[in-house]
Amino acid sequence: QVQLVESGGGLVQAGGSLRLSCAASGSIFSSNAMGWYRQAPGKQRELVAAVGSGGRTYYVDWVKGRFTISRDNAKNTMALQMNGLKPEDTAVYYCAACPGSCVHLRPTVWGQGTQVTVSS
């Protein structure tokens, strides 16, 4: 079973940057697809970006060009570099592991979440 711990959230002004990190413990990290999700108050949790076990990436339209997802299988880590942050990016961000694909399948393991707040 993979266990996930996020870090790197915080408060930033609009236009600023944050880098989220996800550390995985346990087995088979490298064979899992990984994703970043977020949940804003009163809204459903949604996929932000995903990276497959082979490194193929996916982004939702509204973060393309602003966010970059990456993974390091040797270190069992994943990151989300967020640039050009907007107030509407304010949410709790979750790291997740998915069986095969985060785009088509629900995650099976979630981190505890990290708060990102963007002030205007």
XYZ file of C-alpha atoms in Angstrom:
120
model
C 0.000 0.000 0.000
C 1.317 3.428 -0.991
C 1.076 6.194 1.608
C 1.232 9.830 0.546
C 2.219 13.034 2.367
C 1.893 16.469 0.792
C 3.836 19.600 1.659
C 4.445 23.063 0.255
C 1.100 24.756 0.551
C 0.696 28.250 1.943
C -0.470 31.789 1.337
C 0.672 33.643 -1.763
C -0.382 36.769 -3.621
C -2.001 36.571 -7.012
C 0.612 36.072 -9.691
C 2.927 34.287 -7.297
C 4.238 30.730 -7.280
C 4.165 27.706 -5.021
C 5.657 24.262 -5.341
C 3.766 21.342 -3.843
C 5.543 18.109 -3.064
C 4.221 14.623 -2.442
C 6.332 11.990 -0.750
C 5.289 8.396 -1.155
C 6.147 5.519 1.117
C 5.425 1.904 0.588
C 5.738 -0.284 -2.400
C 5.031 0.076 -6.105
C 5.081 3.896 -6.322
C 6.759 3.698 -9.707
C 3.988 1.532 -11.159
C 1.169 3.870 -10.130
C -0.174 6.814 -12.029
C -0.149 9.889 -9.802
C -2.286 12.974 -9.725
C -2.905 16.286 -8.032
C -6.481 17.108 -7.149
C -8.012 20.087 -5.434
C -11.161 20.899 -3.534
C -12.384 24.422 -2.999
C -14.965 25.236 -0.313
C -18.404 24.105 -1.396
C -17.104 22.399 -4.514
C -16.321 18.856 -5.530
C -12.813 17.540 -5.585
C -11.389 17.769 -9.094
C -8.364 16.591 -11.001
C -5.763 19.274 -11.696
C -2.906 17.350 -13.291
C -1.719 13.782 -13.624
C 1.423 11.906 -14.561
C 1.549 8.301 -15.650
C 4.045 5.715 -14.512
C 6.001 6.363 -17.703
C 5.978 10.131 -17.276
C 3.160 11.116 -19.636
C 1.401 14.197 -18.283
C -2.145 15.519 -18.367
C -3.470 18.938 -17.363
C -6.932 20.366 -17.142
C -7.354 23.301 -19.487
C -7.375 26.019 -16.868
C -3.892 25.186 -15.549
C -2.135 24.566 -18.841
C 0.832 26.853 -19.152
C 0.763 27.705 -15.442
C 1.238 24.407 -13.601
C 3.829 21.691 -14.178
C 3.590 18.192 -12.741
C 6.632 15.974 -12.351
C 7.642 12.755 -10.636
C 10.899 11.170 -9.554
C 10.480 7.416 -9.277
C 13.949 6.984 -7.785
C 12.993 9.239 -4.872
C 9.318 8.251 -4.683
C 8.262 11.873 -5.006
C 5.933 13.958 -7.116
C 5.713 17.711 -7.426
C 3.379 20.377 -8.744
C 4.976 23.672 -9.690
C 2.290 26.348 -9.732
C 3.026 29.681 -11.369
C 0.767 32.602 -12.133
C -1.541 31.704 -9.262
C -5.018 33.206 -9.196
C -7.445 33.656 -6.308
C -9.641 30.980 -7.870
C -6.794 28.492 -7.383
C -7.453 28.672 -3.641
C -8.244 25.149 -2.446
C -6.965 22.166 -0.541
C -4.652 20.259 -2.847
C -4.383 16.485 -2.618
C -1.822 14.059 -3.917
C -3.252 10.738 -5.093
C -2.225 7.425 -6.576
C -4.345 5.821 -9.277
C -4.451 2.331 -10.770
C -3.301 2.873 -14.320
C -4.659 6.336 -15.016
C -5.877 9.252 -12.919
C -7.695 10.632 -15.945
C -9.975 7.601 -16.333
C -9.948 5.926 -12.918
C -10.534 7.044 -9.340
C -7.543 7.213 -7.027
C -7.062 4.396 -4.574
C -4.783 6.288 -2.182
C -5.042 9.923 -1.033
C -2.754 12.202 0.903
C -4.059 14.351 3.725
C -4.113 17.541 1.661
C -2.322 20.866 1.826
C -3.986 24.285 1.815
C -3.185 26.756 -0.942
C -4.549 30.271 -0.500
C -4.104 32.946 -3.152
C -4.890 36.502 -2.134
C -5.952 39.148 -4.606
